Amino acid sequence: MTDTKTNPQGAIAAFMTRSFDGAKIEPDQDIFEAGYGNSMFAMQLVAFVESHFGLDIEAEDLEIDNFRSINRVAALVARKQAMAAA
Amino acid sequence: MTVQTTPDHTRWDSLAQEVIAPLAAQIDQDARVPQQVIMALRQAGAFASGFPGGPATDQAEALSASLDHGQMHQALGAASASVQGVLNVHHMGGSALAKWSSKAQRSQWMPRVLSGEICCAIAMTEPEVGSDISAVQTQARPVSGGYELTGQKAWITCGDFADLFVLIAKTEAGPTAFLLPKQTKGLRIAPIEGLLGCRGYMMANLHLEAAYLPEDHLLGRPGFGASHVAVTGLEAGRLNLAWGCVGLADAACTLALRRAKTRQQFGKPIGDFQLVQQMLARMATDIHAARLMCQSAATARALRQMDAAKQATMAKYFASQMVGRVTRDAQQIFGAEGIGPNTPMALFHRDSRIMEVIEGTTQVLESMIARLSLSEVHLS
């Protein structure tokens, strides 16, 4: 799992592509505006971030902006990793 | 993945068989779980079972705890489906609370939740809203310092017993979760009587008439009540219920096996007849398959595998139907004595019928499993 440190965007993009039937998602593309996000995917994304990056998504992370795009999710992961390391 | 074999006897079996099983008929008759059972469950630590062990928990500890939690629900399901249901909804509400609460909320509520001083439940269903939780009609209106809730929740397991409800209501941001203590002014609890089975669920309707909740009773963030908070509870509940079904089916099968060995017809035990053997074979295989699914799902949950939710859904989907097949065959093996008044088989049969309805109907789960499976296959 070296990509968790070197390329989190790549791991998140691969997960979203798998989830959205092979669709190519741009790093800043709003997945909700594009119609990809649904209620089932919402918790799958939480489960992916927790499982893949070894993090706990918590109540204070529940902002839709944190999950809107590949780069936003990567930024959330980076913040959580920095907090865990501190 | 290696699936651990469940030992034949666990620490929960003694509690279930010695304390709870002798009271199963009384629980059904009184439609209430007696205080002595609640006290015994508290002393055994049952109300803390299945909750996260904290950041220090390693994978081996998490796996052991997850399987032990499943064995508890299996043991309770074998003794009394009603008691299993009380612990199930406690874990559903408690899991949602533990996962999505603020630090202050965790400090305030979790110690009492884990000790069993507070029993949790989850309030999602409404008269016009079942599986589609996002369509809840109960309104939460922002007022000074908090929210005012108005509406009705229906068919709430432990509605007439729980101390704290995780309730989903509609706000401008969408479905939102709240912590609703039972003593909240404006909350009226109306018990439901005459259930087909699982009468000790102490089911009730909740009527909210301008019930005021302070701001710190909001759970998670507005708009995340259905997609995250409720789903967290449901995922826990589906696996718990699957384990409970395995226990209930195993109890019915065990009695049927004894009956097949002792009931004599045409000069030999009925277990010597091939058509009875066919039922026994189906029952044993069905139970074994469901138990393996539960163990696999519990392992996936403990190891935070990506397919944990799907596995829990499939386990509940299979086990809730399995228990119906098994109790029907077990009842058949008992003949007239399986349909008589106040017989274990009649109770098993009535209780088993509830399992395909709660925590997601069979049909809703079929849709979920199919969609998840379809999403795993890519044509390009």
Short mmCIF file of C-alpha atoms in Angstrom, two decimals:
data_model
loop_
_atom_site.label_atom_id
_atom_site.label_comp_id
_atom_site.label_asym_id
_atom_site.label_seq_id
_atom_site.Cartn_x
_atom_site.Cartn_y
_atom_site.Cartn_z
CA MET A 1 0.00 0.00 0.00
CA THR A 2 2.75 2.46 -0.88
CA ASP A 3 0.26 4.59 -2.76
CA THR A 4 -1.38 5.65 0.51
CA LYS A 5 1.65 7.90 1.06
CA THR A 6 2.92 8.57 -2.41
CA ASN A 7 -0.25 8.77 -4.45
CA PRO A 8 -3.48 8.96 -2.48
CA GLN A 9 -5.18 10.68 -5.41
CA GLY A 10 -4.44 7.65 -7.56
CA ALA A 11 -5.97 5.26 -5.05
CA ILE A 12 -9.08 7.43 -4.65
CA ALA A 13 -9.42 7.83 -8.42
CA ALA A 14 -9.14 4.08 -8.92
CA PHE A 15 -11.82 3.48 -6.28
CA MET A 16 -14.18 5.99 -7.86
CA THR A 17 -13.58 4.60 -11.34
CA ARG A 18 -14.40 1.13 -10.06
CA SER A 19 -17.49 2.45 -8.30
CA PHE A 20 -18.74 4.38 -11.32
CA ASP A 21 -18.56 1.56 -13.84
CA GLY A 22 -15.21 2.49 -15.32
CA ALA A 23 -15.92 6.20 -15.78
CA LYS A 24 -12.85 8.42 -15.81
CA ILE A 25 -13.14 10.99 -13.04
CA GLU A 26 -11.09 14.19 -13.24
CA PRO A 27 -9.26 15.18 -10.02
CA ASP A 28 -11.45 18.25 -9.40
CA GLN A 29 -14.65 16.94 -10.97
CA ASP A 30 -17.67 17.29 -8.66
CA ILE A 31 -18.98 13.73 -8.45
CA PHE A 32 -22.31 14.81 -6.96
CA GLU A 33 -22.96 17.39 -9.67
CA ALA A 34 -22.02 14.75 -12.23
CA GLY A 35 -24.68 12.50 -10.75
CA TYR A 36 -22.33 9.78 -9.55
CA GLY A 37 -22.84 10.07 -5.82
CA ASN A 38 -25.75 8.30 -4.16
CA SER A 39 -26.58 7.24 -0.63
CA MET A 40 -25.09 3.76 -1.04
CA PHE A 41 -21.87 5.19 -2.48
CA ALA A 42 -21.60 7.70 0.39
CA MET A 43 -20.92 5.04 3.01
CA GLN A 44 -18.84 2.98 0.58
CA LEU A 45 -16.56 5.99 0.20
CA VAL A 46 -16.27 6.30 3.98
CA ALA A 47 -15.50 2.58 4.22
CA PHE A 48 -12.88 2.89 1.47
CA VAL A 49 -11.08 5.82 3.10
CA GLU A 50 -11.11 4.13 6.50
CA SER A 51 -10.02 0.78 5.16
CA HIS A 52 -7.44 1.93 2.61
CA PHE A 53 -5.82 4.73 4.59
CA GLY A 54 -6.34 3.32 8.09
CA LEU A 55 -8.25 6.40 9.25
CA ASP A 56 -11.46 7.01 11.13
CA ILE A 57 -13.93 9.35 9.47
CA GLU A 58 -15.71 11.17 12.29
CA ALA A 59 -18.66 13.47 12.77
CA GLU A 60 -16.60 16.63 12.22
CA ASP A 61 -15.52 15.28 8.82
CA LEU A 62 -19.11 15.03 7.62
CA GLU A 63 -19.05 17.98 5.25
CA ILE A 64 -20.20 17.31 1.73
CA ASP A 65 -17.26 19.38 0.44
CA ASN A 66 -14.85 16.81 1.89
CA PHE A 67 -16.23 14.15 -0.44
CA ARG A 68 -17.03 16.21 -3.54
CA SER A 69 -14.01 15.26 -5.69
CA ILE A 70 -10.87 13.16 -5.79
CA ASN A 71 -8.74 16.10 -4.69
CA ARG A 72 -11.12 17.02 -1.85
CA VAL A 73 -11.06 13.48 -0.50
CA ALA A 74 -7.26 13.42 -0.84
CA ALA A 75 -7.06 16.68 1.11
CA LEU A 76 -9.23 15.20 3.86
CA VAL A 77 -6.98 12.15 4.00
CA ALA A 78 -3.89 14.35 4.21
CA ARG A 79 -5.39 16.40 7.04
CA LYS A 80 -6.39 13.29 8.98
CA GLN A 81 -2.97 11.69 8.46
CA ALA A 82 -1.25 14.87 9.66
CA MET A 83 -3.47 14.98 12.75
CA ALA A 84 -2.81 11.32 13.49
CA ALA A 85 0.95 11.86 13.16
CA ALA A 86 0.96 14.95 15.40
CA MET B 1 -9.39 -15.52 4.14
CA THR B 2 -9.52 -18.06 6.93
CA VAL B 3 -12.81 -18.41 8.72
CA GLN B 4 -12.51 -19.45 12.32
CA THR B 5 -14.71 -22.28 13.47
CA THR B 6 -17.17 -21.38 16.16
CA PRO B 7 -16.64 -23.45 19.28
CA ASP B 8 -19.55 -25.60 20.30
CA HIS B 9 -19.95 -23.82 23.58
CA THR B 10 -19.21 -20.21 24.35
CA ARG B 11 -19.41 -18.11 27.46
CA TRP B 12 -22.71 -16.70 26.23
CA ASP B 13 -24.41 -20.09 25.99
CA SER B 14 -24.50 -20.56 29.75
CA LEU B 15 -26.19 -17.21 30.31
CA ALA B 16 -28.60 -17.77 27.44
CA GLN B 17 -29.61 -21.32 28.31
CA GLU B 18 -29.60 -21.07 32.11
CA VAL B 19 -31.10 -17.61 32.61
CA ILE B 20 -32.97 -16.61 29.45
CA ALA B 21 -34.28 -19.77 27.74
CA PRO B 22 -36.39 -20.85 30.75
CA LEU B 23 -38.15 -17.47 30.54
CA ALA B 24 -38.75 -17.45 26.78
CA ALA B 25 -42.40 -18.47 27.00
CA GLN B 26 -43.04 -15.96 29.77
CA ILE B 27 -41.38 -13.20 27.73
CA ASP B 28 -43.68 -14.07 24.82
CA GLN B 29 -46.74 -14.14 27.07
CA ASP B 30 -45.94 -10.92 28.94
CA ALA B 31 -44.59 -9.21 25.80
CA ARG B 32 -41.81 -7.89 27.99
CA VAL B 33 -38.24 -8.81 28.89
CA PRO B 34 -38.09 -9.06 32.68
CA GLN B 35 -35.70 -6.96 34.70
CA GLN B 36 -33.80 -10.02 35.93
CA VAL B 37 -32.76 -10.75 32.34
CA ILE B 38 -31.67 -7.16 31.78
CA MET B 39 -29.65 -7.28 35.00
CA ALA B 40 -27.98 -10.55 33.98
CA LEU B 41 -27.10 -9.11 30.57
CA ARG B 42 -25.62 -6.01 32.21
CA GLN B 43 -23.51 -8.10 34.57
CA ALA B 44 -22.23 -10.20 31.67
CA GLY B 45 -21.20 -7.09 29.74
CA ALA B 46 -23.64 -7.80 26.93
CA PHE B 47 -24.52 -4.13 26.45
CA ALA B 48 -20.87 -3.33 25.66
CA SER B 49 -20.46 -6.18 23.18
CA GLY B 50 -19.59 -5.26 19.61
CA PHE B 51 -18.51 -1.69 20.23
CA PRO B 52 -15.15 -0.41 18.97
CA GLY B 53 -12.30 -1.19 21.29
CA GLY B 54 -10.47 2.08 20.63
CA PRO B 55 -7.44 2.91 18.54
CA ALA B 56 -5.21 0.41 20.38
CA THR B 57 -7.30 -2.54 19.25
CA ASP B 58 -5.24 -4.67 16.88
CA GLN B 59 -6.65 -6.92 14.17
CA ALA B 60 -6.51 -10.10 16.23
CA GLU B 61 -8.35 -8.44 19.11
CA ALA B 62 -10.88 -6.92 16.75
CA LEU B 63 -11.51 -10.27 15.10
CA SER B 64 -11.89 -12.06 18.41
CA ALA B 65 -14.29 -9.40 19.69
CA SER B 66 -16.33 -9.48 16.48
CA LEU B 67 -16.75 -13.25 16.58
CA ASP B 68 -17.53 -13.18 20.29
CA HIS B 69 -20.20 -10.56 19.60
CA GLY B 70 -21.69 -12.81 16.95
CA GLN B 71 -21.65 -15.77 19.28
CA MET B 72 -23.54 -13.68 21.82
CA HIS B 73 -26.30 -12.92 19.32
CA GLN B 74 -26.37 -16.55 18.24
CA ALA B 75 -26.75 -17.69 21.86
CA LEU B 76 -29.44 -15.11 22.56
CA GLY B 77 -31.29 -16.02 19.36
CA ALA B 78 -31.36 -19.63 20.48
CA ALA B 79 -32.75 -18.70 23.89
CA SER B 80 -35.17 -15.91 23.03
CA ALA B 81 -35.48 -13.98 19.78
CA SER B 82 -37.03 -11.15 21.79
CA VAL B 83 -33.99 -10.75 24.02
CA GLN B 84 -31.71 -10.92 20.98
CA GLY B 85 -33.76 -8.08 19.52
CA VAL B 86 -33.27 -5.88 22.58
CA LEU B 87 -29.49 -6.24 22.36
CA ASN B 88 -29.63 -5.82 18.60
CA VAL B 89 -31.33 -2.44 18.61
CA HIS B 90 -29.14 -1.34 21.51
CA HIS B 91 -26.12 -2.10 19.34
CA MET B 92 -27.69 -0.45 16.29
CA GLY B 93 -28.42 2.80 18.08
CA GLY B 94 -25.24 2.60 20.11
CA SER B 95 -23.08 1.95 17.04
CA ALA B 96 -24.50 4.98 15.28
CA LEU B 97 -23.91 7.03 18.42
CA ALA B 98 -20.36 5.74 18.92
CA LYS B 99 -19.41 6.34 15.31
CA TRP B 100 -20.92 9.74 14.64
CA SER B 101 -20.94 11.50 18.02
CA SER B 102 -18.76 14.41 19.01
CA LYS B 103 -16.19 13.92 21.76
CA ALA B 104 -18.50 15.68 24.20
CA GLN B 105 -21.42 13.44 23.22
CA ARG B 106 -19.27 10.33 23.54
CA SER B 107 -18.21 11.36 27.02
CA GLN B 108 -21.77 12.13 28.01
CA TRP B 109 -23.49 9.01 26.70
CA MET B 110 -21.16 6.12 25.92
CA PRO B 111 -20.16 5.03 29.45
CA ARG B 112 -23.82 4.55 30.35
CA VAL B 113 -24.57 2.92 26.98
CA LEU B 114 -21.75 0.41 27.42
CA SER B 115 -22.74 -0.43 30.99
CA GLY B 116 -26.35 -0.98 29.98
CA GLU B 117 -27.59 1.75 32.31
CA ILE B 118 -28.95 3.26 29.11
CA CYS B 119 -30.58 1.04 26.51
CA CYS B 120 -30.51 2.46 22.98
CA ALA B 121 -32.87 2.02 20.08
CA ILE B 122 -33.11 3.44 16.59
CA ALA B 123 -36.18 5.27 15.29
CA MET B 124 -36.36 5.47 11.51
CA THR B 125 -39.61 3.88 10.30
CA GLU B 126 -42.76 5.98 9.98
CA PRO B 127 -46.33 5.10 9.00
CA GLU B 128 -45.56 6.08 5.39
CA VAL B 129 -41.79 5.48 5.36
CA GLY B 130 -40.11 2.08 5.55
CA SER B 131 -37.01 1.20 3.55
CA ASP B 132 -36.68 4.65 1.98
CA ILE B 133 -35.30 6.40 5.04
CA SER B 134 -34.38 9.48 3.03
CA ALA B 135 -38.10 10.23 2.71
CA VAL B 136 -38.78 10.66 6.44
CA GLN B 137 -41.59 13.08 7.18
CA THR B 138 -40.90 13.80 10.84
CA GLN B 139 -39.83 17.44 10.90
CA ALA B 140 -36.99 18.96 12.92
CA ARG B 141 -37.43 22.71 12.94
CA PRO B 142 -34.54 24.90 14.11
CA VAL B 143 -35.51 26.97 17.13
CA SER B 144 -33.52 29.00 19.61
CA GLY B 145 -30.82 26.75 21.05
CA GLY B 146 -31.90 23.58 19.31
CA TYR B 147 -34.62 21.87 17.34
CA GLU B 148 -38.34 21.20 17.70
CA LEU B 149 -39.45 17.80 16.42
CA THR B 150 -42.93 16.94 15.19
CA GLY B 151 -44.10 13.71 13.60
CA GLN B 152 -44.52 10.01 14.20
CA LYS B 153 -42.20 7.02 14.28
CA ALA B 154 -43.76 3.58 13.88
CA TRP B 155 -42.85 -0.03 14.69
CA ILE B 156 -39.89 0.95 16.85
CA THR B 157 -38.30 -2.08 18.49
CA CYS B 158 -37.79 -1.34 22.20
CA GLY B 159 -39.87 1.80 21.74
CA ASP B 160 -41.53 1.00 25.06
CA PHE B 161 -38.27 0.18 26.80
CA ALA B 162 -35.29 2.13 25.45
CA ASP B 163 -33.90 5.14 27.26
CA LEU B 164 -32.33 6.81 24.26
CA PHE B 165 -33.39 6.82 20.61
CA VAL B 166 -31.26 7.63 17.59
CA LEU B 167 -33.99 9.27 15.54
CA ILE B 168 -33.97 10.41 11.91
CA ALA B 169 -35.92 13.55 11.08
CA LYS B 170 -36.11 15.91 8.15
CA THR B 171 -34.30 19.27 8.18
CA GLU B 172 -33.61 21.75 5.37
CA ALA B 173 -30.28 19.97 4.81
CA GLY B 174 -32.01 16.60 4.45
CA PRO B 175 -32.46 13.62 6.78
CA THR B 176 -30.70 14.35 10.05
CA ALA B 177 -30.01 12.23 13.12
CA PHE B 178 -30.86 13.28 16.68
CA LEU B 179 -30.45 11.81 20.13
CA LEU B 180 -33.88 11.61 21.71
CA PRO B 181 -34.03 10.70 25.43
CA LYS B 182 -37.27 8.98 26.36
CA GLN B 183 -38.13 11.60 28.98
CA THR B 184 -38.16 14.38 26.37
CA LYS B 185 -41.16 16.62 26.81
CA GLY B 186 -43.45 16.30 23.80
CA LEU B 187 -42.60 12.63 23.23
CA ARG B 188 -45.51 10.23 23.73
CA ILE B 189 -44.87 6.49 23.56
CA ALA B 190 -47.72 4.21 22.44
CA PRO B 191 -46.95 0.49 22.92
CA ILE B 192 -48.00 -1.91 20.15
CA GLU B 193 -49.70 -5.09 21.36
CA GLY B 194 -50.48 -8.41 19.71
CA LEU B 195 -47.42 -8.82 17.47
CA LEU B 196 -47.24 -12.09 15.55
CA GLY B 197 -43.84 -12.93 17.04
CA CYS B 198 -40.93 -11.43 18.94
CA ARG B 199 -43.47 -10.01 21.36
CA GLY B 200 -40.74 -9.14 23.83
CA TYR B 201 -39.44 -6.53 21.39
CA MET B 202 -41.62 -4.10 23.38
CA MET B 203 -42.44 -2.37 20.12
CA ALA B 204 -44.07 1.07 20.16
CA ASN B 205 -45.04 4.05 18.08
CA LEU B 206 -43.42 7.35 19.02
CA HIS B 207 -45.48 10.52 18.75
CA LEU B 208 -43.54 13.78 18.70
CA GLU B 209 -45.47 16.95 19.34
CA ALA B 210 -43.12 19.96 19.33
CA ALA B 211 -40.54 17.93 21.22
CA TYR B 212 -37.59 20.20 21.99
CA LEU B 213 -34.04 18.92 21.68
CA PRO B 214 -31.04 21.13 22.49
CA GLU B 215 -28.37 21.65 19.83
CA ASP B 216 -26.02 19.11 21.39
CA HIS B 217 -28.56 16.36 20.67
CA LEU B 218 -27.83 16.62 16.95
CA LEU B 219 -25.88 13.48 15.93
CA GLY B 220 -23.40 13.85 13.08
CA ARG B 221 -24.12 16.71 10.71
CA PRO B 222 -27.42 17.88 9.20
CA GLY B 223 -28.16 15.98 6.00
CA PHE B 224 -26.11 12.89 6.91
CA GLY B 225 -28.77 11.13 8.98
CA ALA B 226 -29.89 8.57 6.44
CA SER B 227 -26.76 8.05 4.32
CA HIS B 228 -24.32 7.70 7.22
CA VAL B 229 -25.87 7.55 10.70
CA ALA B 230 -28.80 5.26 9.94
CA VAL B 231 -26.72 3.09 7.63
CA THR B 232 -24.14 2.57 10.38
CA GLY B 233 -26.87 1.24 12.65
CA LEU B 234 -28.45 -0.89 9.95
CA GLU B 235 -25.17 -2.52 8.94
CA ALA B 236 -24.57 -3.54 12.54
CA GLY B 237 -28.15 -4.72 12.96
CA ARG B 238 -28.20 -6.88 9.85
CA LEU B 239 -25.24 -8.95 10.96
CA ASN B 240 -26.54 -9.20 14.53
CA LEU B 241 -29.87 -10.42 13.24
CA ALA B 242 -28.25 -12.96 10.95
CA TRP B 243 -26.42 -14.43 13.94
CA GLY B 244 -29.68 -14.43 15.90
CA CYS B 245 -31.37 -16.36 13.08
CA VAL B 246 -28.61 -18.98 13.19
CA GLY B 247 -29.18 -19.41 16.93
CA LEU B 248 -32.96 -19.62 16.58
CA ALA B 249 -32.70 -22.13 13.73
CA ASP B 250 -30.15 -24.20 15.64
CA ALA B 251 -32.44 -24.38 18.66
CA ALA B 252 -35.36 -25.54 16.51
CA CYS B 253 -33.17 -28.05 14.66
CA THR B 254 -31.77 -29.50 17.88
CA LEU B 255 -35.27 -30.18 19.20
CA ALA B 256 -36.28 -31.67 15.85
CA LEU B 257 -33.28 -34.01 15.85
CA ARG B 258 -34.15 -35.24 19.33
CA ARG B 259 -37.73 -35.72 18.24
CA ALA B 260 -36.62 -37.65 15.16
CA LYS B 261 -34.60 -40.02 17.34
CA THR B 262 -37.26 -40.57 20.00
CA ARG B 263 -40.61 -40.47 18.20
CA GLN B 264 -41.52 -43.99 17.12
CA GLN B 265 -43.89 -44.74 14.24
CA PHE B 266 -44.38 -48.03 12.40
CA GLY B 267 -41.96 -49.61 14.84
CA LYS B 268 -38.95 -47.32 14.36
CA PRO B 269 -37.78 -43.75 15.04
CA ILE B 270 -39.15 -41.29 12.50
CA GLY B 271 -35.55 -40.22 11.85
CA ASP B 272 -35.11 -43.54 10.04
CA PHE B 273 -37.56 -42.47 7.34
CA GLN B 274 -35.90 -40.91 4.33
CA LEU B 275 -38.41 -38.09 3.93
CA VAL B 276 -37.73 -37.00 7.51
CA GLN B 277 -34.01 -37.37 6.85
CA GLN B 278 -34.37 -35.07 3.87
CA MET B 279 -35.74 -32.35 6.15
CA LEU B 280 -33.00 -32.95 8.71
CA ALA B 281 -30.32 -32.75 6.02
CA ARG B 282 -31.75 -29.50 4.64
CA MET B 283 -31.90 -28.00 8.12
CA ALA B 284 -28.36 -28.94 9.11
CA THR B 285 -26.90 -27.72 5.81
CA ASP B 286 -28.89 -24.48 5.86
CA ILE B 287 -27.74 -23.64 9.39
CA HIS B 288 -24.12 -24.48 8.63
CA ALA B 289 -24.14 -22.28 5.53
CA ALA B 290 -25.68 -19.34 7.39
CA ARG B 291 -23.22 -19.68 10.25
CA LEU B 292 -20.28 -19.63 7.84
CA MET B 293 -21.69 -16.51 6.18
CA CYS B 294 -22.00 -14.83 9.57
CA GLN B 295 -18.44 -15.78 10.51
CA SER B 296 -17.14 -14.48 7.19
CA ALA B 297 -19.09 -11.22 7.51
CA ALA B 298 -17.95 -10.76 11.12
CA THR B 299 -14.37 -11.27 9.99
CA ALA B 300 -14.76 -8.74 7.18
CA ARG B 301 -16.26 -6.26 9.63
CA ALA B 302 -13.47 -6.73 12.15
CA LEU B 303 -10.78 -6.34 9.51
CA ARG B 304 -12.59 -3.34 7.98
CA GLN B 305 -12.70 -5.01 4.60
CA MET B 306 -14.42 -3.13 1.81
CA ASP B 307 -17.06 -5.79 1.29
CA ALA B 308 -18.05 -5.97 4.97
CA ALA B 309 -21.39 -4.22 4.43
CA LYS B 310 -22.23 -6.42 1.46
CA GLN B 311 -21.34 -9.56 3.39
CA ALA B 312 -23.51 -8.48 6.35
CA THR B 313 -26.39 -7.81 3.97
CA MET B 314 -26.01 -11.20 2.32
CA ALA B 315 -25.77 -12.93 5.70
CA LYS B 316 -29.01 -11.32 6.87
CA TYR B 317 -30.69 -12.01 3.52
CA PHE B 318 -29.79 -15.70 3.65
CA ALA B 319 -30.16 -16.34 7.40
CA SER B 320 -33.56 -14.67 7.71
CA GLN B 321 -34.97 -16.93 5.00
CA MET B 322 -33.07 -19.94 6.29
CA VAL B 323 -34.65 -19.65 9.72
CA GLY B 324 -38.10 -19.70 8.13
CA ARG B 325 -37.30 -22.90 6.25
CA VAL B 326 -35.76 -24.56 9.30
CA THR B 327 -38.54 -23.72 11.75
CA ARG B 328 -41.14 -24.88 9.24
CA ASP B 329 -39.41 -28.25 8.80
CA ALA B 330 -38.77 -28.58 12.54
CA GLN B 331 -42.43 -27.88 13.23
CA GLN B 332 -43.40 -30.48 10.64
CA ILE B 333 -41.26 -33.11 12.34
CA PHE B 334 -43.12 -32.43 15.58
CA GLY B 335 -46.47 -33.03 13.90
CA ALA B 336 -49.47 -32.01 16.00
CA GLU B 337 -47.22 -31.25 18.94
CA GLY B 338 -45.52 -28.59 16.86
CA ILE B 339 -48.66 -26.57 16.37
CA GLY B 340 -50.17 -26.86 19.82
CA PRO B 341 -50.57 -23.95 22.18
CA ASN B 342 -47.55 -22.78 24.18
CA THR B 343 -45.08 -25.10 22.46
CA PRO B 344 -41.49 -24.10 21.68
CA MET B 345 -42.03 -24.90 18.00
CA ALA B 346 -44.99 -22.55 17.73
CA LEU B 347 -42.93 -19.76 19.33
CA PHE B 348 -39.95 -20.46 17.07
CA HIS B 349 -42.21 -20.37 14.05
CA ARG B 350 -43.88 -17.07 15.01
CA ASP B 351 -40.57 -15.45 15.94
CA SER B 352 -38.87 -16.61 12.74
CA ARG B 353 -41.49 -14.91 10.59
CA ILE B 354 -40.39 -11.50 11.88
CA MET B 355 -36.82 -11.89 10.60
CA GLU B 356 -37.49 -11.31 6.91
CA VAL B 357 -39.30 -8.08 7.64
CA ILE B 358 -37.02 -6.11 9.97
CA GLU B 359 -33.64 -4.50 9.25
CA GLY B 360 -34.44 -4.51 5.54
CA THR B 361 -37.01 -6.74 3.90
CA THR B 362 -35.80 -9.64 1.79
CA GLN B 363 -36.82 -7.76 -1.33
CA VAL B 364 -34.96 -4.57 -0.41
CA LEU B 365 -31.86 -6.58 0.44
CA GLU B 366 -32.08 -8.40 -2.89
CA SER B 367 -32.00 -5.06 -4.65
CA MET B 368 -29.01 -3.90 -2.59
CA ILE B 369 -27.02 -7.09 -3.13
CA ALA B 370 -27.74 -7.06 -6.85
CA ARG B 371 -26.69 -3.42 -7.22
CA LEU B 372 -23.48 -4.02 -5.27
CA SER B 373 -22.69 -7.09 -7.36
CA LEU B 374 -23.38 -5.24 -10.61
CA SER B 375 -21.04 -2.45 -9.53
CA GLU B 376 -18.21 -4.95 -9.20
CA VAL B 377 -18.24 -5.91 -12.87
CA HIS B 378 -16.89 -3.56 -15.54
CA LEU B 379 -17.30 -4.20 -19.22
CA SER B 380 -14.53 -1.89 -20.38
#
